[in-house]
Coordinates of C-alpha atoms in Angstrom, one line a residue:
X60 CA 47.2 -56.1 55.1
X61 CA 46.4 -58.9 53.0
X62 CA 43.7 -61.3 53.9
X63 CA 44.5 -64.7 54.6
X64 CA 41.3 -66.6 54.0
X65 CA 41.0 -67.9 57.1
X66 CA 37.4 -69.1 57.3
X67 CA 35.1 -70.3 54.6
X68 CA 31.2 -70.1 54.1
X69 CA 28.8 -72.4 52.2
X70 CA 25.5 -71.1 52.8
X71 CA 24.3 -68.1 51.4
X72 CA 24.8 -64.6 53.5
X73 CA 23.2 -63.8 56.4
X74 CA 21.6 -61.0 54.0
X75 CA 19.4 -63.2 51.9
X76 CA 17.3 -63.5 55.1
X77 CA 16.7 -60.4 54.7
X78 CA 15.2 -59.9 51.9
X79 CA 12.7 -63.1 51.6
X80 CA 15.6 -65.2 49.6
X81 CA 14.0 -69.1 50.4
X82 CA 17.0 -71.4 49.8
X83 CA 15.8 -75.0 48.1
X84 CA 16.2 -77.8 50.4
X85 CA 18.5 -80.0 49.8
X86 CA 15.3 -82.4 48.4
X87 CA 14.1 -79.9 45.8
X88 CA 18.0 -79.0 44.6
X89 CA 18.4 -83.1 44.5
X90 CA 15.4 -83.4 42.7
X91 CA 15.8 -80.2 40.1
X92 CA 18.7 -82.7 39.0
X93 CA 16.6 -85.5 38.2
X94 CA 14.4 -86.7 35.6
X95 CA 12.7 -88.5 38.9
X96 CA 11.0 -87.4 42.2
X97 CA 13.3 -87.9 45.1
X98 CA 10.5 -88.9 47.8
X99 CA 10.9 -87.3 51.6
X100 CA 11.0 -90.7 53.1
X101 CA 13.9 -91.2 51.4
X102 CA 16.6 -88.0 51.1
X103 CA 15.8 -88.1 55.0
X104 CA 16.5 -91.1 55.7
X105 CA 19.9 -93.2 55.8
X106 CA 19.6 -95.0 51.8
X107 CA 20.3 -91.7 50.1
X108 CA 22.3 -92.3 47.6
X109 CA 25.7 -90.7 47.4
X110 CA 24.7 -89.8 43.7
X111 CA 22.2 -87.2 45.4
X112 CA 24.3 -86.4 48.3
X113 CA 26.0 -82.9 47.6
X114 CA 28.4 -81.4 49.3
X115 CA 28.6 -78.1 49.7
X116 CA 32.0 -77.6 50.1
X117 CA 32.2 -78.6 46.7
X118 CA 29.1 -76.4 45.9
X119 CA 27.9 -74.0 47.6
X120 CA 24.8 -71.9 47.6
X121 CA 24.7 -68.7 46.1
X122 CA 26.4 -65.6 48.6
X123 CA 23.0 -63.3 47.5
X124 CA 25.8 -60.4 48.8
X125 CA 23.8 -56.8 48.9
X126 CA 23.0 -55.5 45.1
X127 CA 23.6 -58.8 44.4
X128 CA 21.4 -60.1 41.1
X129 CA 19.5 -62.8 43.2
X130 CA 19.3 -59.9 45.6
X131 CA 17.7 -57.7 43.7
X132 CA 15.3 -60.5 42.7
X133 CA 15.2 -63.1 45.0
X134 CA 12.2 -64.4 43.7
X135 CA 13.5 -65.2 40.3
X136 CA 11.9 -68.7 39.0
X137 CA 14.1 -71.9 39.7
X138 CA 14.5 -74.0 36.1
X139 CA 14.5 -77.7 36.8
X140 CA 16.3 -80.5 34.7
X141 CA 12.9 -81.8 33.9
X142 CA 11.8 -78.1 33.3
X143 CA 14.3 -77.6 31.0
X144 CA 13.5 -80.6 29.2
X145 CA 9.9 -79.5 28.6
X146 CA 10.6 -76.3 27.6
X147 CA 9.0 -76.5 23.6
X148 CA 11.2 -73.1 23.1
X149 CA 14.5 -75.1 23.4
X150 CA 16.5 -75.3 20.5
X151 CA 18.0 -78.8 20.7
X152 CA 21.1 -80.4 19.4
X153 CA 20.8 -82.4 16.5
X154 CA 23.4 -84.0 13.8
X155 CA 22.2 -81.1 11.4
X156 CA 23.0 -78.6 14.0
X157 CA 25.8 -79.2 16.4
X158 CA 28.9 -76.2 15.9
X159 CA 29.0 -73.7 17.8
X160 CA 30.9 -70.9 15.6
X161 CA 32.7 -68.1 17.0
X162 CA 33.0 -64.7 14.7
X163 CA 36.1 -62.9 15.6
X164 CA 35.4 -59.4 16.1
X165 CA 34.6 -57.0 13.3
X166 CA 37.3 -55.5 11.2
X167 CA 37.6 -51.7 10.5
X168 CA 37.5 -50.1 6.9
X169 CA 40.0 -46.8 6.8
X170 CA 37.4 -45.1 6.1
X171 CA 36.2 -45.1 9.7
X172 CA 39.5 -46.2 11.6
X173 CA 38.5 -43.6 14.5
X174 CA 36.5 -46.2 15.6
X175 CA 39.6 -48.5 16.4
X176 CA 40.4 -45.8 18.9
X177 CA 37.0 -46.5 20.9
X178 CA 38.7 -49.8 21.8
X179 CA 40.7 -47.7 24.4
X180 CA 40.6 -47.1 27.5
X181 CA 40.9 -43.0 28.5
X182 CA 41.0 -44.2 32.2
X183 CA 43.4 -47.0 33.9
X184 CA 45.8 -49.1 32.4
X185 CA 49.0 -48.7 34.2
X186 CA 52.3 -49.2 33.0
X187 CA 52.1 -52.8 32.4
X188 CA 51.3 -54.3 28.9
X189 CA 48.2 -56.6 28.4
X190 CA 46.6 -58.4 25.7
X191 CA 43.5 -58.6 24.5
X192 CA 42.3 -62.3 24.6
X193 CA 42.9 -63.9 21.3
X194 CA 40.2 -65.7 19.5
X195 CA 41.5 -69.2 19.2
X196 CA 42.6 -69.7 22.9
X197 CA 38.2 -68.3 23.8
X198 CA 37.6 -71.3 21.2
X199 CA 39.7 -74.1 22.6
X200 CA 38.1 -73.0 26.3
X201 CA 34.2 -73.1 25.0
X202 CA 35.3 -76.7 22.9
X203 CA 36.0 -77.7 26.7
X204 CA 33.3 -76.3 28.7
X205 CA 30.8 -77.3 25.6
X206 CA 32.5 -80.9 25.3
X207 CA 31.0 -82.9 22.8
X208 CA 29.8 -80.1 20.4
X209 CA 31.9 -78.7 17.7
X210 CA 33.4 -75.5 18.1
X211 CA 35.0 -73.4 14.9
X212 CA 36.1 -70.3 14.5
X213 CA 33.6 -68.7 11.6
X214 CA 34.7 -68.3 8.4
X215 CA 33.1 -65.0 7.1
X216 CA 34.6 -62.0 8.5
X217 CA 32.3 -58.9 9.5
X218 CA 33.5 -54.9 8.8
X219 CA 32.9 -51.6 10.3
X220 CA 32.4 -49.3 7.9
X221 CA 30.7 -46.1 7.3
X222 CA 27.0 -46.4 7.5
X223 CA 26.4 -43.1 5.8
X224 CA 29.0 -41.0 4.0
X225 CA 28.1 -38.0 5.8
X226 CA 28.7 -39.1 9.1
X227 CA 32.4 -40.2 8.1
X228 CA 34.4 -38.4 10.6
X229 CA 38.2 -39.4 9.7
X230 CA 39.3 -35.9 9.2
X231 CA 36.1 -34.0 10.9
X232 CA 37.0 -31.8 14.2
X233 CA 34.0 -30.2 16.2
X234 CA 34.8 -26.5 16.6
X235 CA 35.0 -26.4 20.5
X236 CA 38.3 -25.5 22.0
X237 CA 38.8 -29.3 22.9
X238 CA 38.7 -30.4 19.2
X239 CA 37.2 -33.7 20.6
X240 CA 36.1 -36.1 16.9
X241 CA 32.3 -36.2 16.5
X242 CA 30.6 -39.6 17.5
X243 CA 28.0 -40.4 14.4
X244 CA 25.1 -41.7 15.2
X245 CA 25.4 -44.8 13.9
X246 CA 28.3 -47.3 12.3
X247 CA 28.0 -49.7 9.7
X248 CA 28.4 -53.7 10.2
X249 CA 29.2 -55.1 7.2
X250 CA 28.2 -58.8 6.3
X251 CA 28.7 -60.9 3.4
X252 CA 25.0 -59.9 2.6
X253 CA 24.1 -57.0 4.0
X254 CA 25.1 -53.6 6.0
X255 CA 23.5 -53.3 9.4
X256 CA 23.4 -49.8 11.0
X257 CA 24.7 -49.7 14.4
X258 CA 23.8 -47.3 17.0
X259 CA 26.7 -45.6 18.8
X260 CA 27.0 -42.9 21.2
X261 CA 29.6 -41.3 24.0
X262 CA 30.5 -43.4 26.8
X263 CA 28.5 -42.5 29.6
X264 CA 31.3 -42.7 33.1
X265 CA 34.2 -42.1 29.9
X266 CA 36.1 -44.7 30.6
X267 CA 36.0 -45.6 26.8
X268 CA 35.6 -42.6 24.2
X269 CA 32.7 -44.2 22.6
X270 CA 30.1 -47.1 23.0
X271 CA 27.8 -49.7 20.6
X272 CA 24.7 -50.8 20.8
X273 CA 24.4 -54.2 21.9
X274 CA 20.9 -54.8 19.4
X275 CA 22.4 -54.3 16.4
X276 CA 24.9 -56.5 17.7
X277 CA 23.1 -59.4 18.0
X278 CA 20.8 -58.9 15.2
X279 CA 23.7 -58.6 12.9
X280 CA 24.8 -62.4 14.5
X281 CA 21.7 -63.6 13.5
X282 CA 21.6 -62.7 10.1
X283 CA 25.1 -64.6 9.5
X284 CA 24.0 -67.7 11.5
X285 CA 25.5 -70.6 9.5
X286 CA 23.0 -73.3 8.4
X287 CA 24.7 -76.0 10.5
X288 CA 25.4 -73.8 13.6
X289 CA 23.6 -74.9 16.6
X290 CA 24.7 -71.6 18.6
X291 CA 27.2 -68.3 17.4
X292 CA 29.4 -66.1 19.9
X293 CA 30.2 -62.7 18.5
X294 CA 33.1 -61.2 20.3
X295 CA 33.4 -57.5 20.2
X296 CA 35.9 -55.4 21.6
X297 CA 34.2 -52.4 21.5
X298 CA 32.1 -51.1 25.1
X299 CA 28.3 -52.0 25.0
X300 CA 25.4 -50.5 25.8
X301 CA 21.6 -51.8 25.4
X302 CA 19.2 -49.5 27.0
X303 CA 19.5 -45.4 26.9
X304 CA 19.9 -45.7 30.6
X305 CA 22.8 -48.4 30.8
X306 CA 26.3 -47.3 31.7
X307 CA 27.5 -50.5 29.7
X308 CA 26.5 -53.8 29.8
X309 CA 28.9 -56.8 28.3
X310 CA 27.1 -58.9 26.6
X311 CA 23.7 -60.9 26.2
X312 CA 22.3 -64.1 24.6
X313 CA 19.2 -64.2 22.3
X314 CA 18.5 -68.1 23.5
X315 CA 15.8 -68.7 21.5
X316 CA 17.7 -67.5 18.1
X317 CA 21.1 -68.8 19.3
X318 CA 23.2 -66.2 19.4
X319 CA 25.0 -64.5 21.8
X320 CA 27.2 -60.9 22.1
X321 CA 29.9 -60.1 24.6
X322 CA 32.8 -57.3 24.5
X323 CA 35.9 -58.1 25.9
X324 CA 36.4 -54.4 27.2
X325 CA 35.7 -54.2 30.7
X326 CA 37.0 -57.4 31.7
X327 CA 40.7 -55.9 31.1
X328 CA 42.4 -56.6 34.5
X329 CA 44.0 -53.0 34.3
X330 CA 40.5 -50.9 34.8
X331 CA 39.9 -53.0 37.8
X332 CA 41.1 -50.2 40.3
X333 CA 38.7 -47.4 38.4
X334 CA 35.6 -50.2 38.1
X335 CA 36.0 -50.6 42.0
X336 CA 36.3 -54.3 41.3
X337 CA 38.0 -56.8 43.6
X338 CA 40.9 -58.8 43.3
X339 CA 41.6 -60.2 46.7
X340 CA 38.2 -61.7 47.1
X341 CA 37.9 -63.2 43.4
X342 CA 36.2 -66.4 43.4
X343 CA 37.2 -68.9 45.2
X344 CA 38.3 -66.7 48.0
X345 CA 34.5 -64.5 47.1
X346 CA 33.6 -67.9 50.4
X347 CA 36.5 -65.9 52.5
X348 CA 34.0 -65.3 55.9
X349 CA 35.4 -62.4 56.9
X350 CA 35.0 -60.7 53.4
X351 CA 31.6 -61.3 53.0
X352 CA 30.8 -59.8 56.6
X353 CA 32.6 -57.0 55.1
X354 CA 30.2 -56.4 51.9
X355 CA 26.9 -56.8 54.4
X356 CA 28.4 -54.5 57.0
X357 CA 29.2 -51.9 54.3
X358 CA 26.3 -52.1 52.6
X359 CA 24.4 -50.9 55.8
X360 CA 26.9 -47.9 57.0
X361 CA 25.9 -46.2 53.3
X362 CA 22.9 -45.4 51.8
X363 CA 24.9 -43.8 48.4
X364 CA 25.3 -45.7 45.2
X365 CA 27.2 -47.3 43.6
X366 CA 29.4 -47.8 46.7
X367 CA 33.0 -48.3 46.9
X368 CA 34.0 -51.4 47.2
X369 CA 34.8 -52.2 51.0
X370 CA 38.5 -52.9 52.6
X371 CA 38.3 -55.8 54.4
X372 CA 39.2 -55.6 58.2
X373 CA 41.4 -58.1 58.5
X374 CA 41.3 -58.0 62.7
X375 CA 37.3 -58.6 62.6
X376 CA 35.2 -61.4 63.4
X377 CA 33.6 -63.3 60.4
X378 CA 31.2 -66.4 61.4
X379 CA 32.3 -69.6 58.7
X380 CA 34.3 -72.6 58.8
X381 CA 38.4 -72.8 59.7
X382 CA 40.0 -73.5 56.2
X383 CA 42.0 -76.8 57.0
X384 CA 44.3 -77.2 54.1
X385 CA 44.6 -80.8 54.9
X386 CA 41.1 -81.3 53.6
X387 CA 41.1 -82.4 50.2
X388 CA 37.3 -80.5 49.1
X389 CA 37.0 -78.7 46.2
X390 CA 36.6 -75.5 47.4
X391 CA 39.4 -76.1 49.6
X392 CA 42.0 -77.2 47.2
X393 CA 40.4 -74.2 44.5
X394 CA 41.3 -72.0 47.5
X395 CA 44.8 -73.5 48.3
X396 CA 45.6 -73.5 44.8
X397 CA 44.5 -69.5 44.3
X398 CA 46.4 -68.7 47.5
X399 CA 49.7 -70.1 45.9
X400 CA 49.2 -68.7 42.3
X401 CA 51.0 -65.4 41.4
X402 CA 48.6 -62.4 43.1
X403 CA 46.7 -60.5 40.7
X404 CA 47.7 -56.5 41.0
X405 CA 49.4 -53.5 39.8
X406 CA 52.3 -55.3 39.7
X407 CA 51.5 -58.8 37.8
X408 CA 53.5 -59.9 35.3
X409 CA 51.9 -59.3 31.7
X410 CA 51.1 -62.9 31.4
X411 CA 49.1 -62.6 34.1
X412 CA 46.7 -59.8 33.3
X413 CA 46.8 -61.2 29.9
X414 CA 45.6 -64.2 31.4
X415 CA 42.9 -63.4 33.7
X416 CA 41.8 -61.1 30.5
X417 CA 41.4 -64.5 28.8
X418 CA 39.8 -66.0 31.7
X419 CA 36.9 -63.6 32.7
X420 CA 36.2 -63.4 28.8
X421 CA 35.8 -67.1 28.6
X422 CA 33.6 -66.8 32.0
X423 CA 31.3 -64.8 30.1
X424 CA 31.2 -66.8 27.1
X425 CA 30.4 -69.9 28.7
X426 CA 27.8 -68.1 30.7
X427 CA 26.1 -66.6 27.4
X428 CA 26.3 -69.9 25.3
X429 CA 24.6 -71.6 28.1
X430 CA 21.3 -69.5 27.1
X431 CA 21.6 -70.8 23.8
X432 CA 21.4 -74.4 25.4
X433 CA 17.5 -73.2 26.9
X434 CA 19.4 -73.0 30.4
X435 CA 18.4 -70.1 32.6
X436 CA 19.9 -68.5 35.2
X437 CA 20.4 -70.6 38.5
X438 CA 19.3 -70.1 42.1
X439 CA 20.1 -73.6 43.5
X440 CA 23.9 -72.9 44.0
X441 CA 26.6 -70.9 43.5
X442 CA 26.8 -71.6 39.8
X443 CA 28.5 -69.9 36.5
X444 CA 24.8 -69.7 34.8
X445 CA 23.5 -67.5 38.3
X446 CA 22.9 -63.9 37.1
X447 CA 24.9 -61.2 37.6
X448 CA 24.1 -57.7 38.2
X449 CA 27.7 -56.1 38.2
X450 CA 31.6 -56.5 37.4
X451 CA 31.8 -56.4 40.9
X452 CA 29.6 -59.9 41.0
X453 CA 31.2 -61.8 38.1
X454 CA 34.5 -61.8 39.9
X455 CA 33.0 -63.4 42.7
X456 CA 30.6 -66.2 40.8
X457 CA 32.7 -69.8 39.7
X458 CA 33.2 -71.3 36.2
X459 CA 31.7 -74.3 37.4
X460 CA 28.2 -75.7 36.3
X461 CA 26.1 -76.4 39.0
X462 CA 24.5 -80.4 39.5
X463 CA 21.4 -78.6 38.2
X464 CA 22.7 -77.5 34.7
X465 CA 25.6 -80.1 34.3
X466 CA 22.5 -82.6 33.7
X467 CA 21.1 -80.0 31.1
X468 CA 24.3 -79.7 29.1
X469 CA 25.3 -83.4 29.7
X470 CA 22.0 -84.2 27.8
X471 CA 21.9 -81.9 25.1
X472 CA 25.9 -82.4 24.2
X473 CA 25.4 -85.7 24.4
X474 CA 29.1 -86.3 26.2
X475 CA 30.4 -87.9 29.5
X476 CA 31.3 -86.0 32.7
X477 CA 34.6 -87.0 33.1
X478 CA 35.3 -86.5 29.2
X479 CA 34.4 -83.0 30.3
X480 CA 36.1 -83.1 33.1
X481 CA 39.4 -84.2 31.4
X482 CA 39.3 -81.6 28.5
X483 CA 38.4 -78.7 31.3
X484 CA 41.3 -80.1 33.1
X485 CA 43.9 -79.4 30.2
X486 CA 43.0 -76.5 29.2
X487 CA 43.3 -75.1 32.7
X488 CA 46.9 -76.6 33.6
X489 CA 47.9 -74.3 29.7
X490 CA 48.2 -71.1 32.7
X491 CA 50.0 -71.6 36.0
X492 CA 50.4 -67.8 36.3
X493 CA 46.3 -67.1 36.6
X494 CA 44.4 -67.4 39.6
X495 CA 40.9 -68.6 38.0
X496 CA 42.3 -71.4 35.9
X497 CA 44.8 -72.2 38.4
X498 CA 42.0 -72.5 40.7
X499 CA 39.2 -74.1 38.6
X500 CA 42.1 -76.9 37.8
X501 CA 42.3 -77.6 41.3
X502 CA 38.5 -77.9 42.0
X503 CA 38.1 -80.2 39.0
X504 CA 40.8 -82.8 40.5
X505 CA 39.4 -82.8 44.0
X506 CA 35.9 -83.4 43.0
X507 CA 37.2 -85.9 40.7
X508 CA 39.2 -87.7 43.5

């Protein structure tokens, strides 16, 4: 049965008061947006101004849902506007160094094309044809979020090649009985300068044949930082992994060295079934009441991980606020608008996995780019630069930048909210067949209104 949304939820869970989560008051998450002290006297009293008055059906506080990222931390350091701004670490914009370039990802010689094979998925996919995101459309959505800075596509390209002839397994065949090609130990990234070894080894849950190391990564995207870039994005489509003990992880930021790495692999929409990740309960709809009942109740009738992802009982009782449609919020016309887009399943159209590809890519990079910018992750609200701990959570967090960190990036791009606002906009109305733009596109006009 399919949910229907019926009731929404602001606050956080009733699981963050479990595990020693303190929630700012609405005085310290007014002030964290300030360059000045908001006194007691006066966010109690009736002169508040409306510019400090936020509501949170237009953002709410984190859900802190169980395995969560603030859950597993709930302790984790809240970073202030004026923190931010006293930060000495903080690169900061300047005319010298204002682009953000993106570097398409890498090439592949012949003389290591197996690699182009690790791009594919030996679980999921379905029937139905999808596309991986294409650079320029990742581009034109970071030249919105990032309004104000330049973004360009970067001009140098980068190569896989062999790192060392020996380990050039084109033709090579182990001699099991599964004649399964060897992984080598390492792959070469060629630069315009330089070869950079690469670390690579066997997908861990084999989903994809083969996996990179995300270190190499990043250090290869600092050696071709451009002299004028303020920030670059390496896209990969290739799975990642950091530590020995990681399954995968999609990408990181180096901040202080402004650079960041993400791989576009596990966001495809098709491996959602096999990932256990949810579609019904994507953000906006992640505030559906009765869902997140669902997720706390679950999470307490097993004690084995990971756990499955839970099936909503649709005939339960959830404790949140009636969704009236005839309220104009921002959460209520995002969740309006999701409601009436095309459903995302095994039987969407392949514009719209294509789509929602695009759109939890450009999630992701926005997320990444906004270390670059000094900003950390976020524990006043529900917020795109919160942490994440799982595919499971980045589904569920919003594309939106909190009060907190729209004053950080307001300040270092050096543009207007409602130039932001309006570019955002735009971009969003390009895909009226997927549910995150769709929805995002609705949020922005209510809060504007």
């Amino acid at each position: 049965m399919v949910c229907k949304h019926a009731s929404l939820t602001f606050e956080s869970s009733t699981h963050a008061g479990t595990i020693d989560y303190r929630k700012p008051t609405d005085q310290e998450r007014a002030a964290a947006a300030s360059t000045t002290t908001v006194s007691k006297k006066k966010s109690a009293g009736k002169s508040t101004s409306r510019k400090n008055d936020v509501p949170s059906s237009t953002f709410p506080a984190p859900l802190i849902l169980p395995d969560d990222d603030l859950s597993n931390d709930p302790g984790y350091p809240p970073q202030s506007l004026r923190a931010w701004l006293r930060d000495k670490d903080r690169n900061k914009v300047t005319l010298e160094k204002r682009v953000i370039y993106v570097a398409r990802p890498p090439d592949i010689d012949s003389d290591v094309e197996y690699v182009g094979s690790w791009c594919n998925s030996k679980k999921g996919g379905g029937s139905r044809s999808c596309t991986t995101p294409v650079v320029e459309d990742v581009i034109d959505y970071i030249a919105a979020f990032y309004h104000g800075m330049q973004v360009k596509p970067l001009s140098s390209k980068l190569r896989f090649t062999s790192w060392d002839s020996t380990n050039s397994v084109k033709s090579k065949r182990s001699k099991s009985t599964t004649s399964k090609p060897k992984i080598p130990s390492r792959i070469g990234l060629s630069t315009q300068t330089e070869c950079i070894g690469i670390r690579s080894r066997p997908s861990p849950d084999s989903i994809f044949p083969a996996q990179l190391n995300l270190d190499g990564l990043l250090d290869a995207a600092i050696s071709i930082l451009p002299d004028d870039a303020y920030a670059l994005l390496l896209l990969v489509n290739h799975d990642l992994y950091e530590d020995d003990d990681d399954v995968f992880v999609c990408g990181r930021a180096y901040g202080g060295s402004r650079v960041a790495v993400i791989s576009t692999t596990r966001y495809d929409p098709r491996l959602d079934v096999v990932q256990d990740v949810e579609r019904e309960h994507a953000w906006p709809a992640s505030h559906c009441a009765l869902y997140i009942k669902t997720c706390i109740d679950s999470s307490f009738s097993s004690d084995t991980r990971p756990k499955k992802k839970a099936k909503v009982n649709t005939a339960g009782e959830a404790t949140g606020t009636p969704v009236d449609f005839s309220n104009k919020s921002p959460m209520t016309a995002a969740l309006s608008a999701y409601k009436a887009s095309p459903p995302l399943n095994d039987h969407s159209s392949p514009d719209t996995l294509s789509g929602t590809w695009l759109a939890r890519v450009c999630r992701t990079a926005s997320h990444e780019l906004g270390h670059c910018f000094g900003i950390d992750h976020c524990v006043y609200y529900a917020c795109i630069m919160q942490g994440s701990s799982s595919l499971v959570e980045d589904v569920r967090q919003p594309p939106y930048l909190c009060p907190v960190d729209l004053a950080k990036l307001l300040r270092a791009s050096g543009t207007t909210e409602g130039a932001r606002d309006r570019a955002l906009l735009a971009f969003c109305e390009r895909y009226t067949n997927v549910q995150l733009f769709v929805a995002f596109a609705a949020w922005i006009r209510a809060r504007v209104e």
